[in-house]
Amino acid sequence: MTNRRNFIKSLGLTSAAVIAAPAELLHAAPIINTEKQDLTNITLKGRVHHSGTGISNVAVTDGVNVTLTDKNGNYSLLSNKTAEFVYISVPAGYAFPHEKGITQFYKKVDHNGASFNADFRLEKLETDDRSHKFVVWADPQIISKKDAEILVTQAAPDLCDLVKAHPAGTLFHAIGCGDLVWDHFELISDFKNAVDISGIPFFNLIGNHDMDLDARTDDYSAKTFKANFGPTYYSYNRGNIHYVALDDVFFIGTVKKYIGYLTENQLQWLEQDLAQVKHGSTVVVSLHIPTFTGGQRRNKLAEEEIGGTVSNREQLYKILAPYKVHIMSGHTHMNENWERDNMMEHVHGTVCGAWWTGPICTDGTPEGYAVYEVKGDDITWYYKATRKPKEYQLKIYEKGRLKTSPNAVVANVWNWDSKWKVQWFEDGVLKGDMEQKVDFDPWSLELYEGPQMPKKHKFVEPTLTDHLFFATPSAGAKTIKVVAIDRFGSSYSDQISL
């Protein structure tokens, strides 16, 4: 099962592979900013208001420093002409401004002159936003018009249907968790079309496949992303929750080479941003590359794959220590949840599954997305498989399907975490808890194992996962039922006949 690990490494530092990079980039001269940085002062000023009435204490930033609006909604921030945007942290109680679903919380700075004026007009919500929902779309990662068609005709309508199934006025937003496209920027319009179809505002993150690969350094690798989606790190508020988006994909100046890393600029900005947030509050932090995964443990590696997690994550954790934190990430094309102290990280299964090669991710998680439901300070969640009902939360495999455990029935409970309970019944009789083990999902082996599978992208390989559960039925057993109860008490089940 080394092919996929080698592929993932090639996206970091250990290989020269350039899989899926547009051919014209392989020999292109790097983009070099020929203009010297202009450190001339520029004053950013303006007003944040609702129908002419100023909104006080709104955080405004140039990506370096943060200021607050005064009692009349006015702000003034001394910056310099390296600033690309001035943007706000949309306050609770207000709608997210957007254009066809792409959030518009920023203004591009015009450097002509000693000052730049940017006003932000917000609309008050008619409902209490302490109750709201959001979804996380990880890795749509479209590389062709065929992929884009599936995104637009299947994934986007599925999200649209989910929203419509809720009462009118239910507050929804989405987090596009990076790798919105797969290096082919001509497909950004298709991603935007999918967002528009979904019918809800999207806050988007940059992923390693959303970078300008012909940039000379990381400083210029987000040029195209910024032109389409604005700043790569920012915050916003809804109800009692403070949301933060970060850019943890650090391009090292060679095509397809990057590390998981947070710059000092971002960490200093984050400290200022969180200074406005009461300790003990719930903070949701979204970034593309997971801060941490169990990959090193599962694969018995001597060290972490440097492009697979955030190298300086402990510095982030220190900043987040005073809060109750949920971290949202993608990148791995598998589903995983882990907890530590005040934090829980949700590493999401992907919209594209295994790069649009089959209906499941490499760990057996169905292609899809996560749905989060917020009430006050508390968040609950579930995984929503595309074109499947909410109740579809596990799959049972019959004896013999997994060759390493030929006598066992195997259940994949893809959104499992340590507070779930997974039990099995034989012919209607409760037999107890199933045994959790690290192994490969049987269907993933059938779809993706081997150098010639799958035909579309041969680098895809099954990945080891923690969310498999095992039981050995009696010789004469006729039916096996598995019941999985999540940390919130919701019960899901599946049954097979032997």
C-alpha positions as semicolon CSV with decimal commas, in nm:
position;residue;x (nm);y (nm);z (nm)
1;M;0,000;0,000;0,000
2;T;0,295;0,231;-0,054
3;N;0,187;0,388;-0,385
4;R;-0,050;0,642;-0,234
5;R;0,190;0,730;0,049
6;N;0,456;0,797;-0,210
7;F;0,209;1,012;-0,403
8;I;0,119;1,214;-0,096
9;K;0,489;1,258;-0,017
10;S;0,541;1,385;-0,370
11;L;0,303;1,667;-0,286
12;G;0,535;1,763;0,000
13;L;0,913;1,758;-0,005
14;T;1,037;1,407;-0,072
15;S;0,981;1,360;-0,446
16;A;0,995;1,547;-0,774
17;A;0,662;1,411;-0,894
18;V;0,435;1,664;-1,059
19;I;0,120;1,462;-1,101
20;A;-0,174;1,664;-1,236
21;A;0,028;1,983;-1,284
22;P;-0,064;2,157;-1,610
23;A;0,214;2,079;-1,858
24;E;0,282;2,444;-1,936
25;L;0,387;2,500;-1,575
26;L;0,659;2,240;-1,570
27;H;0,898;2,453;-1,774
28;A;0,751;2,796;-1,708
29;A;0,966;3,074;-1,574
30;P;0,861;3,166;-1,220
31;I;0,643;3,466;-1,163
32;I;0,867;3,736;-1,013
33;N;0,735;4,056;-0,865
34;T;0,957;4,309;-1,041
35;E;0,822;4,601;-0,839
36;K;0,994;4,677;-0,511
37;Q;0,767;4,662;-0,210
38;D;0,623;5,004;-0,140
39;L;0,625;5,067;0,234
40;T;0,471;5,411;0,197
41;N;0,202;5,468;0,458
42;I;-0,161;5,451;0,354
43;T;-0,457;5,513;0,581
44;L;-0,744;5,270;0,546
45;K;-1,068;5,422;0,664
46;G;-1,440;5,391;0,626
47;R;-1,760;5,291;0,796
48;V;-1,942;4,970;0,878
49;H;-2,316;5,031;0,887
50;H;-2,666;4,894;0,851
51;S;-2,894;5,118;0,643
52;G;-2,689;5,419;0,747
53;T;-2,668;5,331;1,117
54;G;-2,311;5,267;1,227
55;I;-2,216;4,933;1,382
56;S;-1,967;4,958;1,666
57;N;-1,689;4,720;1,773
58;V;-1,655;4,549;1,438
59;A;-1,303;4,414;1,382
60;V;-1,136;4,559;1,070
61;T;-0,798;4,441;0,943
62;D;-0,542;4,474;0,667
63;G;-0,417;4,122;0,744
64;V;-0,146;4,257;0,978
65;N;-0,318;4,477;1,235
66;V;-0,672;4,480;1,370
67;T;-0,877;4,778;1,480
68;L;-1,237;4,820;1,595
69;T;-1,507;5,052;1,465
70;D;-1,612;5,332;1,700
71;K;-1,962;5,399;1,831
72;N;-2,059;5,546;1,493
73;G;-1,921;5,254;1,294
74;N;-1,615;5,443;1,174
75;Y;-1,266;5,300;1,155
76;S;-0,918;5,421;1,064
77;L;-0,617;5,195;1,028
78;L;-0,264;5,308;0,945
79;S;-0,122;5,058;0,697
80;N;0,122;5,063;0,406
81;K;0,100;4,998;0,036
82;T;0,185;4,630;0,066
83;A;-0,170;4,578;0,201
84;E;-0,384;4,395;-0,053
85;F;-0,719;4,404;0,123
86;V;-0,907;4,575;0,399
87;Y;-1,167;4,343;0,546
88;I;-1,403;4,293;0,835
89;S;-1,493;4,015;1,072
90;V;-1,868;4,008;1,004
91;P;-2,034;4,048;1,345
92;A;-2,299;3,821;1,489
93;G;-2,655;3,916;1,405
94;Y;-2,582;4,017;1,045
95;A;-2,613;3,834;0,713
96;F;-2,301;3,733;0,529
97;P;-2,266;3,958;0,223
98;H;-2,208;3,747;-0,085
99;E;-2,222;3,742;-0,462
100;K;-2,380;3,423;-0,590
101;G;-2,264;3,247;-0,275
102;I;-1,905;3,374;-0,268
103;T;-1,874;3,581;0,050
104;Q;-1,779;3,948;0,006
105;F;-1,635;4,069;0,338
106;Y;-1,333;4,248;0,188
107;K;-1,233;4,535;-0,041
108;K;-0,921;4,539;-0,257
109;V;-0,699;4,830;-0,159
110;D;-0,634;5,098;-0,422
111;H;-0,278;5,223;-0,363
112;N;-0,325;5,548;-0,557
113;G;-0,322;5,809;-0,286
114;A;-0,237;5,848;0,079
115;S;-0,568;5,699;0,193
116;F;-0,825;5,446;0,081
117;N;-1,188;5,458;0,183
118;A;-1,389;5,136;0,212
119;D;-1,738;5,122;0,358
120;F;-1,911;4,795;0,444
121;R;-2,291;4,773;0,439
122;L;-2,444;4,486;0,633
123;E;-2,799;4,356;0,663
124;K;-2,949;4,256;0,996
125;L;-3,073;3,901;1,026
126;E;-3,440;3,847;1,096
127;T;-3,377;3,530;1,296
128;D;-3,169;3,454;1,605
129;D;-2,833;3,333;1,474
130;R;-2,741;3,159;1,798
131;S;-2,910;2,867;1,623
132;H;-2,753;2,798;1,283
133;K;-2,593;2,532;1,068
134;F;-2,287;2,505;0,850
135;V;-2,134;2,245;0,623
136;V;-1,775;2,165;0,531
137;W;-1,696;2,082;0,170
138;A;-1,345;1,938;0,165
139;D;-1,154;1,892;-0,161
140;P;-1,397;1,929;-0,451
141;Q;-1,068;1,908;-0,647
142;I;-1,194;1,912;-1,004
143;I;-0,936;1,856;-1,280
144;S;-1,163;1,830;-1,583
145;K;-1,498;1,937;-1,717
146;K;-1,620;1,584;-1,650
147;D;-1,534;1,620;-1,282
148;A;-1,694;1,964;-1,280
149;E;-2,014;1,823;-1,426
150;I;-2,043;1,574;-1,139
151;L;-1,982;1,850;-0,886
152;V;-2,248;2,069;-1,046
153;T;-2,510;1,800;-1,115
154;Q;-2,472;1,580;-0,806
155;A;-2,282;1,734;-0,514
156;A;-2,425;2,087;-0,539
157;P;-2,788;1,976;-0,578
158;D;-2,743;1,739;-0,283
159;L;-2,640;2,032;-0,064
160;C;-2,924;2,241;-0,205
161;D;-3,173;1,966;-0,119
162;L;-3,032;1,941;0,234
163;V;-3,089;2,312;0,289
164;K;-3,440;2,298;0,143
165;A;-3,529;2,011;0,376
166;H;-3,499;2,248;0,672
167;P;-3,761;2,507;0,772
168;A;-3,760;2,830;0,573
169;G;-3,524;3,084;0,728
170;T;-3,283;2,828;0,873
171;L;-2,939;2,988;0,870
172;F;-2,684;2,794;0,669
173;H;-2,334;2,871;0,548
174;A;-2,053;2,659;0,405
175;I;-1,678;2,629;0,436
176;G;-1,498;2,536;0,115
177;C;-1,208;2,365;0,285
178;G;-0,945;2,398;0,011
179;D;-0,846;2,221;-0,310
180;L;-1,146;2,382;-0,473
181;V;-0,993;2,290;-0,807
182;W;-0,698;2,072;-0,905
183;D;-0,442;2,321;-1,041
184;H;-0,664;2,405;-1,339
185;F;-0,783;2,759;-1,270
186;E;-1,010;2,761;-1,574
187;L;-1,239;2,540;-1,363
188;I;-1,285;2,797;-1,086
189;S;-1,594;2,917;-1,270
190;D;-1,738;2,565;-1,242
191;F;-1,672;2,560;-0,869
192;K;-1,843;2,898;-0,838
193;N;-2,137;2,762;-1,036
194;A;-2,168;2,475;-0,786
195;V;-2,162;2,724;-0,499
196;D;-2,436;2,927;-0,664
197;I;-2,650;2,614;-0,710
198;S;-2,610;2,524;-0,343
199;G;-2,792;2,842;-0,248
200;I;-2,586;2,930;0,061
201;P;-2,285;3,158;0,130
202;F;-1,941;2,994;0,107
203;F;-1,628;3,099;0,294
204;N;-1,340;2,947;0,100
205;L;-0,988;2,834;0,194
206;I;-0,679;2,793;-0,018
207;G;-0,549;2,439;-0,067
208;N;-0,227;2,308;-0,218
209;H;-0,407;2,264;-0,552
210;D;-0,533;2,624;-0,549
211;M;-0,184;2,778;-0,558
212;D;-0,005;2,950;-0,845
213;L;0,261;2,690;-0,916
214;D;0,471;2,930;-1,122
215;A;0,521;3,164;-0,826
216;R;0,876;3,222;-0,704
217;T;0,785;3,202;-0,335
218;D;0,488;3,140;-0,110
219;D;0,431;3,516;-0,097
220;Y;0,291;3,515;-0,452
221;S;0,141;3,166;-0,468
222;A;-0,212;3,282;-0,379
223;K;-0,249;3,544;-0,653
224;T;-0,525;3,363;-0,842
225;F;-0,705;3,253;-0,525
226;K;-0,710;3,609;-0,393
227;A;-0,841;3,742;-0,724
228;N;-1,139;3,508;-0,694
229;F;-1,201;3,468;-0,321
230;G;-1,016;3,746;-0,136
231;P;-0,787;3,708;0,167
232;T;-0,646;3,366;0,256
233;Y;-0,695;3,419;0,630
234;Y;-0,980;3,601;0,804
235;S;-1,254;3,561;1,064
236;Y;-1,630;3,605;1,100
237;N;-1,898;3,554;1,364
238;R;-2,236;3,389;1,378
239;G;-2,432;3,365;1,702
240;N;-2,198;3,275;1,986
241;I;-1,938;3,117;1,757
242;H;-1,624;3,287;1,632
243;Y;-1,498;3,142;1,303
244;V;-1,139;3,166;1,180
245;A;-1,001;3,065;0,840
246;L;-0,623;3,012;0,800
247;D;-0,380;2,942;0,516
248;D;-0,153;2,654;0,622
249;V;-0,028;2,557;0,274
250;F;0,325;2,696;0,243
251;F;0,462;2,680;-0,111
252;I;0,841;2,640;-0,127
253;G;0,894;2,765;-0,480
254;T;0,905;2,439;-0,676
255;V;0,609;2,294;-0,865
256;K;0,395;2,076;-0,634
257;K;0,622;2,124;-0,331
258;Y;0,476;2,258;-0,007
259;I;0,469;2,205;0,367
260;G;0,196;2,239;0,626
261;Y;0,298;2,558;0,804
262;L;0,150;2,876;0,954
263;T;0,343;3,197;0,897
264;E;0,433;3,436;1,175
265;N;0,216;3,704;1,011
266;Q;-0,088;3,483;1,050
267;L;-0,012;3,386;1,408
268;Q;0,037;3,750;1,511
269;W;-0,284;3,846;1,331
270;L;-0,468;3,559;1,501
271;E;-0,356;3,676;1,845
272;Q;-0,503;4,019;1,771
273;D;-0,820;3,872;1,625
274;L;-0,883;3,650;1,927
275;A;-0,815;3,935;2,167
276;Q;-1,171;4,042;2,091
277;V;-1,313;3,697;2,179
278;K;-1,405;3,609;2,535
279;H;-1,205;3,324;2,688
280;G;-1,413;3,008;2,708
281;S;-1,599;3,086;2,386
282;T;-1,636;2,830;2,109
283;V;-1,399;2,897;1,820
284;V;-1,410;2,710;1,487
285;V;-1,079;2,715;1,301
286;S;-1,070;2,601;0,938
287;L;-0,759;2,519;0,734
288;H;-0,684;2,285;0,448
289;I;-0,398;2,066;0,575
290;P;-0,486;1,898;0,906
291;T;-0,294;2,020;1,207
292;F;-0,256;1,653;1,304
293;T;-0,369;1,305;1,198
294;G;-0,314;0,946;1,308
295;G;-0,137;0,866;0,982
296;Q;0,210;0,826;1,132
297;R;0,080;0,585;1,396
298;R;-0,136;0,381;1,158
299;N;0,139;0,346;0,898
300;K;0,416;0,296;1,157
301;L;0,626;0,573;1,008
302;A;0,941;0,705;1,172
303;E;0,820;1,062;1,124
304;E;0,522;1,257;0,997
305;E;0,487;1,329;0,627
306;I;0,580;1,695;0,618
307;G;0,315;1,794;0,366
308;G;0,042;1,609;0,555
309;T;0,020;1,800;0,884
310;V;0,106;2,144;1,021
311;S;0,469;2,148;1,133
312;N;0,429;2,433;1,384
313;R;0,087;2,331;1,511
314;E;0,189;2,357;1,877
315;Q;0,221;2,734;1,835
316;L;-0,135;2,745;1,705
317;Y;-0,255;2,529;1,994
318;K;-0,102;2,771;2,247
319;I;-0,294;3,061;2,098
320;L;-0,617;2,859;2,101
321;A;-0,572;2,725;2,457
322;P;-0,822;2,964;2,624
323;Y;-1,109;2,855;2,400
324;K;-1,328;2,558;2,321
325;V;-1,201;2,472;1,974
326;H;-1,318;2,273;1,673
327;I;-1,066;2,248;1,389
328;M;-1,197;2,180;1,038
329;S;-0,958;2,035;0,778
330;G;-0,943;1,819;0,465
331;H;-0,655;1,724;0,234
332;T;-0,621;1,354;0,324
333;H;-0,927;1,222;0,135
334;M;-1,035;1,024;0,441
335;N;-1,243;1,090;0,753
336;E;-1,092;1,116;1,100
337;N;-1,177;1,278;1,435
338;W;-0,939;1,328;1,725
339;E;-0,947;1,517;2,055
340;R;-0,691;1,675;2,283
341;D;-0,756;1,895;2,585
342;N;-0,976;2,183;2,465
343;M;-0,968;2,085;2,097
344;M;-1,132;1,847;1,855
345;E;-1,016;1,822;1,494
346;H;-1,245;1,701;1,221
347;V;-1,046;1,578;0,920
348;H;-1,314;1,549;0,654
349;G;-1,394;1,296;0,391
350;T;-1,411;1,466;0,055
351;V;-1,671;1,586;-0,191
352;C;-1,467;1,415;-0,465
353;G;-1,415;1,089;-0,274
354;A;-1,094;0,936;-0,409
355;W;-1,033;1,209;-0,670
356;W;-1,360;1,130;-0,854
357;T;-1,252;0,770;-0,921
358;G;-1,522;0,595;-0,717
359;P;-1,807;0,649;-0,471
360;I;-1,588;0,630;-0,159
361;C;-1,275;0,786;-0,017
362;T;-0,963;0,574;0,030
363;D;-1,075;0,476;0,384
364;G;-1,424;0,373;0,274
365;T;-1,593;0,697;0,375
366;P;-1,856;0,784;0,112
367;E;-1,798;1,095;-0,097
368;G;-1,978;1,376;0,079
369;Y;-1,946;1,644;0,344
370;A;-2,007;1,718;0,711
371;V;-2,306;1,900;0,856
372;Y;-2,271;2,097;1,181
373;E;-2,563;2,218;1,389
374;V;-2,503;2,503;1,634
375;K;-2,719;2,587;1,935
376;G;-2,571;2,855;2,156
377;D;-2,216;2,749;2,243
378;D;-2,266;2,383;2,151
379;I;-2,203;2,209;1,819
380;T;-2,331;1,871;1,703
381;W;-2,252;1,708;1,372
382;Y;-2,293;1,421;1,130
383;Y;-2,148;1,313;0,797
384;K;-2,372;1,347;0,492
385;A;-2,294;1,108;0,205
386;T;-2,382;1,257;-0,133
387;R;-2,717;1,123;-0,258
388;K;-2,768;0,927;0,066
389;P;-2,997;0,998;0,364
390;K;-2,864;1,124;0,696
391;E;-2,920;0,777;0,841
392;Y;-2,647;0,629;0,618
393;Q;-2,363;0,628;0,872
394;L;-2,208;0,281;0,843
395;K;-2,160;-0,012;0,610
396;I;-2,129;-0,384;0,697
397;Y;-1,911;-0,625;0,499
398;E;-1,977;-0,998;0,505
399;K;-1,731;-1,267;0,615
400;G;-1,445;-1,317;0,373
401;R;-1,464;-0,967;0,226
402;L;-1,153;-0,856;0,420
403;K;-0,879;-1,112;0,362
404;T;-0,685;-1,024;0,679
405;S;-0,989;-1,126;0,891
406;P;-1,165;-1,392;0,679
407;N;-1,399;-1,510;0,955
408;A;-1,510;-1,166;1,069
409;V;-1,793;-0,938;0,977
410;V;-1,651;-0,586;0,937
411;A;-1,834;-0,258;0,991
412;N;-1,701;0,076;0,870
413;V;-1,836;0,359;1,090
414;W;-1,676;0,650;0,908
415;N;-1,756;0,941;1,138
416;W;-1,659;0,747;1,450
417;D;-1,476;0,906;1,738
418;S;-1,379;0,777;2,080
419;K;-1,720;0,856;2,231
420;W;-1,917;0,638;1,988
421;K;-2,046;0,292;2,088
422;V;-2,057;0,017;1,824
423;Q;-2,248;-0,305;1,906
424;W;-2,355;-0,611;1,711
425;F;-2,654;-0,843;1,714
426;E;-2,661;-1,203;1,588
427;D;-3,008;-1,322;1,488
428;G;-3,158;-1,048;1,704
429;V;-2,948;-1,122;2,013
430;L;-2,712;-0,854;2,145
431;K;-2,357;-0,990;2,143
432;G;-2,178;-0,685;2,281
433;D;-1,927;-0,431;2,157
434;M;-1,744;-0,488;1,832
435;E;-1,365;-0,488;1,832
436;Q;-1,201;-0,180;1,685
437;K;-0,890;-0,244;1,474
438;V;-0,676;-0,058;1,222
439;D;-0,710;-0,206;0,873
440;F;-0,821;-0,129;0,517
441;D;-1,182;-0,090;0,412
442;P;-1,271;-0,398;0,200
443;W;-1,447;-0,201;-0,074
444;S;-1,159;0,045;-0,095
445;L;-0,922;-0,249;-0,154
446;E;-1,143;-0,375;-0,434
447;L;-1,167;-0,035;-0,600
448;Y;-0,821;0,110;-0,554
449;E;-0,556;-0,150;-0,467
450;G;-0,275;-0,218;-0,711
451;P;-0,067;-0,030;-0,968
452;Q;-0,338;-0,049;-1,238
453;M;-0,630;0,056;-1,016
454;P;-0,822;0,275;-1,055
455;K;-0,776;0,345;-1,424
456;K;-0,854;0,716;-1,397
457;H;-0,581;0,797;-1,140
458;K;-0,347;0,508;-1,074
459;F;-0,178;0,677;-0,777
460;V;-0,490;0,618;-0,564
461;E;-0,444;0,347;-0,300
462;P;-0,650;0,234;0,001
463;T;-0,554;0,391;0,333
464;L;-0,547;0,242;0,680
465;T;-0,822;0,367;0,907
466;D;-0,919;0,351;1,275
467;H;-1,295;0,337;1,215
468;L;-1,332;-0,034;1,134
469;F;-1,507;-0,273;1,373
470;F;-1,493;-0,654;1,380
471;A;-1,706;-0,944;1,508
472;T;-1,695;-1,319;1,442
473;P;-2,044;-1,472;1,397
474;S;-2,140;-1,824;1,498
475;A;-2,132;-2,095;1,231
476;G;-2,512;-2,106;1,199
477;A;-2,583;-1,734;1,222
478;K;-2,833;-1,600;0,969
479;T;-2,837;-1,223;1,022
480;I;-2,595;-0,970;1,163
481;K;-2,704;-0,623;1,269
482;V;-2,467;-0,345;1,375
483;V;-2,586;-0,049;1,582
484;A;-2,362;0,256;1,613
485;I;-2,451;0,524;1,870
486;D;-2,274;0,856;1,831
487;R;-2,155;1,088;2,109
488;F;-2,489;1,272;2,098
489;G;-2,703;0,959;2,149
490;S;-2,820;0,926;1,789
491;S;-2,843;0,564;1,680
492;Y;-2,768;0,427;1,333
493;S;-2,783;0,069;1,210
494;D;-2,718;-0,163;0,921
495;Q;-2,796;-0,533;0,873
496;I;-2,686;-0,813;0,645
497;S;-2,792;-1,172;0,587
498;L;-2,523;-1,438;0,595
